[in-house]
XYZ file of C-alpha atoms in Angstrom:
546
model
C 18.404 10.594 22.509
C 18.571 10.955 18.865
C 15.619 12.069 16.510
C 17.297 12.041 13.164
C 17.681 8.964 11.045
C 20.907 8.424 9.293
C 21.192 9.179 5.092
C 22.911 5.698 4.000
C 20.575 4.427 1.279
C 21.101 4.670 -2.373
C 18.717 5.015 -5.530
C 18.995 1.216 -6.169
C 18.104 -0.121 -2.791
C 15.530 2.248 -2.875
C 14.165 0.937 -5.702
C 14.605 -2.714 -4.421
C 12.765 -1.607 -1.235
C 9.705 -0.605 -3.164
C 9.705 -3.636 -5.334
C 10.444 -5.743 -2.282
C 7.169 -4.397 -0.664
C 5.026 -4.749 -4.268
C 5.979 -8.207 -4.885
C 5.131 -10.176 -1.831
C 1.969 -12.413 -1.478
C 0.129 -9.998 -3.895
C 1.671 -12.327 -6.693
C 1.327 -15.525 -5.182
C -2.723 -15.255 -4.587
C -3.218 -11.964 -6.796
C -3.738 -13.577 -10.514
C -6.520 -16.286 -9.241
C -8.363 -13.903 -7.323
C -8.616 -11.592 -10.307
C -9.362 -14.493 -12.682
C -12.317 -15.570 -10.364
C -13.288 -12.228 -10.521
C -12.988 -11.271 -14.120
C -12.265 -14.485 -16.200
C -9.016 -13.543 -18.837
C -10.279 -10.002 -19.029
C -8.233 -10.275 -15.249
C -5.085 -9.199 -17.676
C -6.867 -5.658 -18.011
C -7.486 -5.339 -14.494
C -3.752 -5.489 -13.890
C -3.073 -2.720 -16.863
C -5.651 -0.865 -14.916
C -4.305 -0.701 -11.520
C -1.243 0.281 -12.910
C -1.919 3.627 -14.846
C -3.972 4.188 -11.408
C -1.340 3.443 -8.961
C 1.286 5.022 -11.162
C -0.297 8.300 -11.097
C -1.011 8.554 -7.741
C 2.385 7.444 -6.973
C 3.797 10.635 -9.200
C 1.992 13.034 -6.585
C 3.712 11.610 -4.040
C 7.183 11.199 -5.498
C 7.070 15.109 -5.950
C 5.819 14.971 -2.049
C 8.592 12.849 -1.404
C 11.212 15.398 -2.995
C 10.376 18.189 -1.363
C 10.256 16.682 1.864
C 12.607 13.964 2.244
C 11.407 12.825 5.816
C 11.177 9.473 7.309
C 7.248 8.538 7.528
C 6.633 11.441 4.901
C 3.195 10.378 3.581
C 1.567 10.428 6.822
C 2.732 14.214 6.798
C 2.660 15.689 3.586
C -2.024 16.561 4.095
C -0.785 18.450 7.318
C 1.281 20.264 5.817
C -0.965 21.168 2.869
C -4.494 21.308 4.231
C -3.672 21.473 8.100
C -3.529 18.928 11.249
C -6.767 17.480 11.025
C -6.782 16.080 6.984
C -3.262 15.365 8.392
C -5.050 12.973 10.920
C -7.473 11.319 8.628
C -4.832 11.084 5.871
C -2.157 9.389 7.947
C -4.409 7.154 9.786
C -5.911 5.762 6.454
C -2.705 5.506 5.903
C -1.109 3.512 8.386
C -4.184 1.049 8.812
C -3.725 0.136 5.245
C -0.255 -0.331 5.739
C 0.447 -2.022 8.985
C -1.954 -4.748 8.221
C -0.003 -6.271 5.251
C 2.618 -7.319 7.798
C -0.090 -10.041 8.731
C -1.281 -11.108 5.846
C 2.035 -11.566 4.651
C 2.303 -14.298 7.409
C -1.093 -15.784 7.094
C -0.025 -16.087 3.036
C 2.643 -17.867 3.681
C 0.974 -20.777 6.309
C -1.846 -20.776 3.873
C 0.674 -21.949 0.869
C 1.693 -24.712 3.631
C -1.495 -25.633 4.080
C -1.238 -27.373 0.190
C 1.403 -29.466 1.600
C 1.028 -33.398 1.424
C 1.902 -33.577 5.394
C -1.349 -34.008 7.499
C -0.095 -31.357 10.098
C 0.169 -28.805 6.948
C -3.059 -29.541 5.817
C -4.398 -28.817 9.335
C -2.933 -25.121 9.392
C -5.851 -23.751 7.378
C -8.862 -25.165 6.608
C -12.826 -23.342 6.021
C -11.109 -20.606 4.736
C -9.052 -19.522 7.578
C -5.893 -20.497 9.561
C -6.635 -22.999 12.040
C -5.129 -22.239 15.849
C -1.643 -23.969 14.866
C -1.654 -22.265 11.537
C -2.206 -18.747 13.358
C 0.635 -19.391 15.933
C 3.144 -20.250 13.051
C 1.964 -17.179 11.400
C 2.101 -14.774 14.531
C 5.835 -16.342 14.704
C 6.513 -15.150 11.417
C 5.171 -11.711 12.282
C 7.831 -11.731 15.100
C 10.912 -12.424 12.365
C 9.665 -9.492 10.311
C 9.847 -7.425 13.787
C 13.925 -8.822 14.004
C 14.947 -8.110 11.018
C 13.922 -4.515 11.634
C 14.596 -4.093 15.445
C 18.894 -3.659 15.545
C 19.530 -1.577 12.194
C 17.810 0.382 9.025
C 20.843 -1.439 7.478
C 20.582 -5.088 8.356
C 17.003 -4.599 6.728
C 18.024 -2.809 3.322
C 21.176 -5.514 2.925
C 18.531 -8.479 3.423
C 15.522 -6.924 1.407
C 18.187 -6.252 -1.591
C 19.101 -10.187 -1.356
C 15.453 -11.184 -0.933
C 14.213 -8.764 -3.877
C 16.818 -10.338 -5.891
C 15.376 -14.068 -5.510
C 11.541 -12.807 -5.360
C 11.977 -11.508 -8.876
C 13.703 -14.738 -10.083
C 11.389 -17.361 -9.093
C 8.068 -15.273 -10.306
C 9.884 -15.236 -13.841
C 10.921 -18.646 -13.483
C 7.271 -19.528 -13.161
C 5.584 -17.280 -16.146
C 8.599 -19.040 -18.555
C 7.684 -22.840 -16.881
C 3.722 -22.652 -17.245
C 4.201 -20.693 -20.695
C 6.552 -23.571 -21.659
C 5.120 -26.711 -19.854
C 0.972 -26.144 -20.561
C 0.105 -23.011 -22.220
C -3.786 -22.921 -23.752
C -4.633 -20.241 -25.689
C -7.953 -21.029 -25.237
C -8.637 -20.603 -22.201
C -7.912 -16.322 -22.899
C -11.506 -16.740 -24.158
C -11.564 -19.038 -27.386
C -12.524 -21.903 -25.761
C -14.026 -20.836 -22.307
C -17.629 -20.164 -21.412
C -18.360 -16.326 -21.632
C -15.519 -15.503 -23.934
C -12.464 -12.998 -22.796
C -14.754 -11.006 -20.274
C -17.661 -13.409 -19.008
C -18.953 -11.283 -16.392
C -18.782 -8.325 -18.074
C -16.773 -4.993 -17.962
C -18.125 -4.309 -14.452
C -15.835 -7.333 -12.717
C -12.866 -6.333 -14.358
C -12.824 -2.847 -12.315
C -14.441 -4.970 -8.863
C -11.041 -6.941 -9.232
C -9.031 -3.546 -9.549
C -10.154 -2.765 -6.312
C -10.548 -6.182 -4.483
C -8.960 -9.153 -5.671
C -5.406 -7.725 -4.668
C -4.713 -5.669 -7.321
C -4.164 -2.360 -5.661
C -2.871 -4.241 -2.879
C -0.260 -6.105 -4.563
C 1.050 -2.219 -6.336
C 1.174 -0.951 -2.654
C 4.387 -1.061 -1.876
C 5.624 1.742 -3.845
C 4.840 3.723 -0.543
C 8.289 2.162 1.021
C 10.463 4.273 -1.040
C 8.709 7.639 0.215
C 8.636 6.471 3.813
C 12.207 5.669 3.797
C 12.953 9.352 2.148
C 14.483 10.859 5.220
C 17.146 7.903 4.993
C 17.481 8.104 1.563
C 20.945 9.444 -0.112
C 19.988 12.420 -2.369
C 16.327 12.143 -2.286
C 15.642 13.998 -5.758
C 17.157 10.889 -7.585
C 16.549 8.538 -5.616
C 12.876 9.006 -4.905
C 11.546 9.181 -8.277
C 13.825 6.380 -9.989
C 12.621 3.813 -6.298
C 8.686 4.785 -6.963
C 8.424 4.277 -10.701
C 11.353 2.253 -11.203
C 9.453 -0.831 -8.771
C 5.646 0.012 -9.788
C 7.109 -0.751 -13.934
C 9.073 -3.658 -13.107
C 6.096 -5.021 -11.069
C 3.727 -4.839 -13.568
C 5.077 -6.676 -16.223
C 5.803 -9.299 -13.858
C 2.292 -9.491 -12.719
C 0.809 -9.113 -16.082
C 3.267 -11.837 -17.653
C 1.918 -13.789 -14.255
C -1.598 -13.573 -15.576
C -1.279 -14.563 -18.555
C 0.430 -17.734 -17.590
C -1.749 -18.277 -14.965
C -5.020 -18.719 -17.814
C -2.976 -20.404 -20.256
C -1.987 -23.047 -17.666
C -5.442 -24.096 -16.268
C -6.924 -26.875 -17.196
C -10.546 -28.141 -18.137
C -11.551 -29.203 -14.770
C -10.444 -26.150 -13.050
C -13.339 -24.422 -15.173
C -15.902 -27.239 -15.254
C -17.801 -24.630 -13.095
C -16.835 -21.376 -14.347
C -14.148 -18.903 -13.244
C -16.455 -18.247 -10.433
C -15.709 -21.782 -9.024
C -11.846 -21.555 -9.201
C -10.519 -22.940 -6.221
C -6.796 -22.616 -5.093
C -5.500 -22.618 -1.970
C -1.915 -21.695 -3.104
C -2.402 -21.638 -6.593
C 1.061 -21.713 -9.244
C 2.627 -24.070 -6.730
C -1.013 -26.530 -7.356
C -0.787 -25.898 -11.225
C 2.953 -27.014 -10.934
C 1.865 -30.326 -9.360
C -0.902 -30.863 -12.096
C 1.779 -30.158 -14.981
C 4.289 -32.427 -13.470
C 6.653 -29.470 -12.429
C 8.172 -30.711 -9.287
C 10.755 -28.657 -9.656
C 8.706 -25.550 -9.476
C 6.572 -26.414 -6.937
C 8.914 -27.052 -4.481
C 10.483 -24.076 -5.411
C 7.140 -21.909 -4.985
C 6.716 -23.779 -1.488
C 10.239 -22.137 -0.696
C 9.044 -18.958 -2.011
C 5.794 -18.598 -0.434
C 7.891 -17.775 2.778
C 10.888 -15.391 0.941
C 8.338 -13.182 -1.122
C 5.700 -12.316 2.234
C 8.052 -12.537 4.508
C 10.455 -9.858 2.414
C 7.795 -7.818 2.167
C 5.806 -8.310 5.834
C 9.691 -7.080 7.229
C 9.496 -3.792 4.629
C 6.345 -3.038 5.783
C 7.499 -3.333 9.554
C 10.145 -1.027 8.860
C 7.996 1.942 7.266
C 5.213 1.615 9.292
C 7.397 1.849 12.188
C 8.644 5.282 10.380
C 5.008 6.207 10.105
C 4.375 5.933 13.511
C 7.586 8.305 13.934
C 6.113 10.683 11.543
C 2.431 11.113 13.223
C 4.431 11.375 16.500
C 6.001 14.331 15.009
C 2.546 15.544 14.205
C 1.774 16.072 17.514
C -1.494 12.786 17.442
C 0.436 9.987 18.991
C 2.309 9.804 22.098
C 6.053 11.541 22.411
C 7.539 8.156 23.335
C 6.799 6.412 19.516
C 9.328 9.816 18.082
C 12.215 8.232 20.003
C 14.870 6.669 17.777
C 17.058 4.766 18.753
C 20.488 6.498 19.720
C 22.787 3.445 18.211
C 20.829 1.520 15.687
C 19.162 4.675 14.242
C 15.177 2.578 14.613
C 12.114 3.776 15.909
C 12.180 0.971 18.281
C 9.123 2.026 20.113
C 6.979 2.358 17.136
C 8.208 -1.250 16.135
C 6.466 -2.576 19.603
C 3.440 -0.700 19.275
C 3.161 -1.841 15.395
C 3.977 -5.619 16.182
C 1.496 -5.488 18.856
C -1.306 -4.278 16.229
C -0.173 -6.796 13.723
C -0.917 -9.396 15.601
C -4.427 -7.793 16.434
C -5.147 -8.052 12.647
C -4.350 -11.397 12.512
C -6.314 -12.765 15.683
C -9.430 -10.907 13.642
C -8.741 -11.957 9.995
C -7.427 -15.251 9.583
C -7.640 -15.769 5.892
C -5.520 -13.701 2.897
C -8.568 -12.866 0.968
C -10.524 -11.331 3.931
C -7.802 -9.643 4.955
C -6.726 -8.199 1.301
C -10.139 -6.550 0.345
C -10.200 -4.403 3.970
C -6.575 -3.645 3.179
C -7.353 -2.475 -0.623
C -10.104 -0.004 0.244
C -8.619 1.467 3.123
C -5.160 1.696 1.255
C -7.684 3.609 -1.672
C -8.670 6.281 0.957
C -4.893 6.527 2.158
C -4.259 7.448 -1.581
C -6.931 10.575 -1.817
C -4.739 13.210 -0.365
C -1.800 13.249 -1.987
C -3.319 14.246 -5.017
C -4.798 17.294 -3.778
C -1.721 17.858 -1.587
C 0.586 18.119 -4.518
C -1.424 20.477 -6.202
C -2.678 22.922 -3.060
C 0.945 23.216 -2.098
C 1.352 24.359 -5.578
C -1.244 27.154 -5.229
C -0.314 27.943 -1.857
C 3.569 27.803 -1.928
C 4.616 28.009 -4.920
C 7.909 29.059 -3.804
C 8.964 25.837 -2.221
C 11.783 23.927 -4.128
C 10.523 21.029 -6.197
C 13.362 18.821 -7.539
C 10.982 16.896 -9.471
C 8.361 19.131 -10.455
C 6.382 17.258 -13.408
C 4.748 20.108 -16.215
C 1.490 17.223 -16.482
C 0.915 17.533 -12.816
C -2.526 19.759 -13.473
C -3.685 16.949 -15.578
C -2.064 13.628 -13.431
C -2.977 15.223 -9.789
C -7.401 15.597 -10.589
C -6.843 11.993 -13.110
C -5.353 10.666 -9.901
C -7.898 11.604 -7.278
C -10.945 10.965 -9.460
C -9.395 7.423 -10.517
C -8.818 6.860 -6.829
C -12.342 7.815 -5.824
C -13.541 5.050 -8.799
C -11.536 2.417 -7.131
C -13.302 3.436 -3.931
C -16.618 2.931 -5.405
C -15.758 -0.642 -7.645
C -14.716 -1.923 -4.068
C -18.798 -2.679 -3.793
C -21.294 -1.770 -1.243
C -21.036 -2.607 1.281
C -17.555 -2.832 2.040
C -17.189 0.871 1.257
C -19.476 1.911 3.690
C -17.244 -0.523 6.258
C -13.992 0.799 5.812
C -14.972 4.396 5.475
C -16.336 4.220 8.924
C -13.380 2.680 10.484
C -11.954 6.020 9.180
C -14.085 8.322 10.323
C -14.214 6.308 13.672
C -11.022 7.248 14.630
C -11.645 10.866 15.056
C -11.830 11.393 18.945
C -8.377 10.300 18.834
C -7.612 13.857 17.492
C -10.183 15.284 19.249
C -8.309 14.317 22.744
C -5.464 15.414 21.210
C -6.983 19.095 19.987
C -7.758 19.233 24.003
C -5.122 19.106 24.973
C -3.230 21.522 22.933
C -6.167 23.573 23.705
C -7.930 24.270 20.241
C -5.617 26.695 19.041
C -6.652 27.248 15.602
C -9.314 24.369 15.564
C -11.697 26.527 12.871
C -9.070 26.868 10.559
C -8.114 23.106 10.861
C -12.243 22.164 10.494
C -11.706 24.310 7.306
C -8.909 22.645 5.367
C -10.690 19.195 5.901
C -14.225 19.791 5.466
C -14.100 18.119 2.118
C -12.782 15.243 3.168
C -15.105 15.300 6.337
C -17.843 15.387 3.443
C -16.535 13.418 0.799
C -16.109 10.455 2.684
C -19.794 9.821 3.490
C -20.213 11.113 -0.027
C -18.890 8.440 -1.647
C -20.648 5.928 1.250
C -23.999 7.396 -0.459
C -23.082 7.393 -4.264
C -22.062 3.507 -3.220
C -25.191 2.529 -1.891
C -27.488 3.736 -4.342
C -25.081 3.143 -7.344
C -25.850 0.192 -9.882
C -26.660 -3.606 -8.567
C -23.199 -4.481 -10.612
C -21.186 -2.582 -7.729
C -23.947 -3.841 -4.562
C -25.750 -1.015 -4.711
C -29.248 -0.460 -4.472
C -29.359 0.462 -8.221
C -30.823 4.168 -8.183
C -28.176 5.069 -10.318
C -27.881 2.433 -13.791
C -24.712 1.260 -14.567
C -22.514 3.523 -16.846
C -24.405 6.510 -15.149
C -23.039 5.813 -11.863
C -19.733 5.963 -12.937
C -20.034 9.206 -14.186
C -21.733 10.308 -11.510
C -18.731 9.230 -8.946
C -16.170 11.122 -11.397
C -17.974 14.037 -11.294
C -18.921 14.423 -8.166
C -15.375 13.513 -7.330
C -13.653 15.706 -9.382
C -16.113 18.734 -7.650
C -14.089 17.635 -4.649
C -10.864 17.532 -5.834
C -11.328 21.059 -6.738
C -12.357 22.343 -3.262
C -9.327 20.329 -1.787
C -7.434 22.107 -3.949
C -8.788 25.233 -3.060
C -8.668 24.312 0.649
C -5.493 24.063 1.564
C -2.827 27.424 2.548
C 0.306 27.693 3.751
C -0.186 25.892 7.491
C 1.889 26.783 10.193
C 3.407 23.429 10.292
C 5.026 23.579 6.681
C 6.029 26.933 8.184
C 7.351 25.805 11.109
C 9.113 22.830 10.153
C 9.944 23.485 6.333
C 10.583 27.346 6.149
C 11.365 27.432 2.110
C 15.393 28.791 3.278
C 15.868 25.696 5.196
C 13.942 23.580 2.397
C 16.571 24.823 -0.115
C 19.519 24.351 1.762
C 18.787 20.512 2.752
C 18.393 20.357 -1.378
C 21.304 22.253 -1.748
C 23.327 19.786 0.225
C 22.043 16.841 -1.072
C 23.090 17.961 -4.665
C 26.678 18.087 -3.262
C 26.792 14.420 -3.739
C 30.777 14.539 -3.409
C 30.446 16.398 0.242
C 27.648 15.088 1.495
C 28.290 11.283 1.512
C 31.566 10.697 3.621
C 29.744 12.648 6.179
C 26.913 10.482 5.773
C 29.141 7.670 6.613
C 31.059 9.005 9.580
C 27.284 9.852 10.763
């Protein structure tokens, strides 16, 4: 039975792969929550989670380069720091991951529950989907799963059409409510508090909870998919930051005409009190825009459901990939000898996907647990990049960025600020359910019988410590961040930096050339996969007769 997935996608379905997992319900929900959060200073919040997820995601598109694997970024900490970071990295990794397949469902019913039908209204109501609503959306879950199950190429030729029309209708809604109802005003001239009424605080709390970082996730897509991926030095770098830029003027544009197009009695009490259930489609209705509304309605199941069916397909690789590393059983590293899939890993990922939804019924629940943990998935790539750097310097690096000193220790210690604007005591939460899952590698330590378990303790001490760390700095930081205000605001965020950047610095320093990366990517063998994929001419017809 083959292991090796097939080399047939290009640079631009790449790209439309990553933007096909970015924009998905992120966009629909994303610019009210933030709003709520941070009144028109929300615009800022947007800018912000850019520059952040941007740099992170240069850290891994050199990752992604030098090892073009499918599931890479569940891989890339073992192979840097050793197999238990490796663990803790690619378990982060994949919770924050597989659980956008539900939400992606549970957005979609709850943009049907605005319908005018009395059975829509009855799919969610109190905030979550009602018994009906949660059987439509497990149904949903199951269409992701089918699009996926047969062929890696049936996906990329649907996502590419879906991309297409999940781009359109977002810009067909900034130019309508920019056209039909702008105010001005309400960007702080005329609205109670000015530009940022709850200060400077909220804007960074909606960063790291209202959906920002979730809604820039999907950039992950095009560095899961590298090991399927047709020259992965091109293609890579131009799929990451081609779909993070094109996302965020499109969700920056979306904010703006999202405050421009509210009315009076949306903010008779305060951004606090907005209250959408799916709001541009409820803003089209109160400007008249039928048209657009119905159109939203439509889109409400193209956008989540394009991405919930990415998301199936590179968690399923992720699965693959922590197979490979030896902590999950050997059936999930069985691909399919036909259709190229990690069918098995599909089952076991549906099967958890619908766990998530049973226990988290609404999209804003569900999008703050997915946001932090996605924050701690983010942590090691950072300090990856640059131990590998330190410790094998030798390794080819077809895109080997001369700022990477600078963007790799900006990265982790804006990463680690996220963490902390997430709140108390929802840090504490998710950093458990991290930490939790360690006698899962323990049992799996046993039974390869320790070998080397001191020098595996070693390369993830820091993260053993930082985690609980950051719990700490959390729950004493300032009352504008739930904490228990020891440290004043301004100071704490200094504090976090600082004490972050300490352990970006003994990452760094913790990580040597493992026995995996030895193992699997001796630097000879390394070159000559690069070597071939330069040989664009050769190497695609026998990528097609594959």
């Amino acid at each position: 039975m083959s292991h090796t997935p097939q080399r047939h996608i290009g640079p631009v379905a790449l790209m439309l792969t990553g933007l096909g997992s970015i924009i998905g319900s992120g966009w629909l929900f994303g610019a009210a929550h933030a709003a709520q959060i941070a009144g028109p200073a929300a615009i800022f919040a947007w800018i912000i989670g850019m520059v952040i997820i941007l740099a992170i995601a240069l850290t891994y598109a050199e990752l992604g380069t030098m090892f073009p694997e499918t599931g890479g970024m569940v891989r890339y900490a073992r192979y840097s720091h050793g197999s238990l970071l490796g663990f803790m990295a690619g378990w982060a990794n994949w919770i924050a991951i597989v659980s956008v397949i539900p939400i992606e469902a549970e957005a979609s019913v709850q943009y049907m529950s605005s319908w005018s039908f009395p059975w829509a209204q009855a799919l969610y109501r109190n905030g979550e989907l009602s018994g009906t609503g949660l059987q439509l959306a497990a149904l949903l879950v199951l269409v992701y799963f089918l699009l996926n199950y047969w062929s890696a190429k049936l996906f990329t030729k649907a996502n590419s059409a879906i991309t297409v029309f999940k781009v359109l209708v977002p810009g067909a809604t900034i130019g309508a409510l920019i056209y039909s109802g702008f105010d001005a005003g309400n960007l702080g001239g005329h609205t109670p508090g000015g530009f940022a009424p709850y200060g400077w605080a909220s804007v960074m709390t909606a960063v790291a909870t209202s959906g920002i970082v979730f809604s820039f996730n999907g950039f992950q897509s095009p560095i899961n998919m590298a090991g399927e991926a047709i020259n992965p030095r091109r293609s890579i770098p131009f799929g990451v930051v081609g779909s993070i830029l094109i996302a965020a003027v499109i969700y920056v544009l979306l904010q703006v005409s999202f405050l421009g197009a509210l009315r009076p009695a949306d903010l008779v009490h305060g951004w606090h009190g907005l209250d959408f259930s799916s709001p541009f489609a409820q803003l089209a209705m109160a400007l008249g825009l039928n048209w657009l509304m119905l159109t939203l309605y439509f889109d409400a199941f193209i956008s989540p459901s394009g991405t919930g069916a990415a998301y199936m397909a590179s968690t399923a690789r992720m699965i693959y990939a922590m197979e490979r590393n030896g902590t999950m059983p050997k059936i999930f590293g069985r691909m399919h000898p036909l259709y190229h899939v990690p069918r098995p890993a599909m089952w076991f990922n549906l099967a958890v996907a619908y766990v998530f939804l049973f226990f988290f019924r609404g999209w804003g629940t569900l999008a703050a647990v997915i946001s932090v943990a996605t924050v701690i998935s983010y942590l090691t790539g950072p300090i990856s990049v640059a131990a590998l750097r330190r410790a094998a310097p030798e390794l080819p690096r077809p895109l080997n960025l001369k700022g990477m000193p600078l963007i790799a220790p900006f990265a982790f210690v804006c990463a680690s600020l996220v963490l902390y604007w997430a709140r108390w005591p929802l840090t504490g939460q998710i950093i458990f359910l991290i930490i939790a899952a360690l006698p899962v590698y323990f049992w799996y330590q046993h039974k390869a019988g320790w070998q080397g378990f001191g020098r595996e303790v070693k390369g993830a001490l820091w993260m053993v410590l930082y985690l609980p760390a950051m719990a700490l700095l959390s729950c004493i930081g300032s009352s504008e961040f739930g904490g228990m205000n020891l440290l004043p605001y301004g100071l704490d965020m200094v504090v976090v930096a600082l004490v972050s950047l300490g352990f970006y610095h003994w990452g760094v320093r913790s990580g040597w050339r493992t026995r995996y990366l030895t193992q699997e990517h001796d630097a000879d063998a390394v070159r000559a996969l690069h070597a071939a994929d330069a040989a664009d001419g050769e190497l695609q017809p026998a990528l097609q007769t594959r």
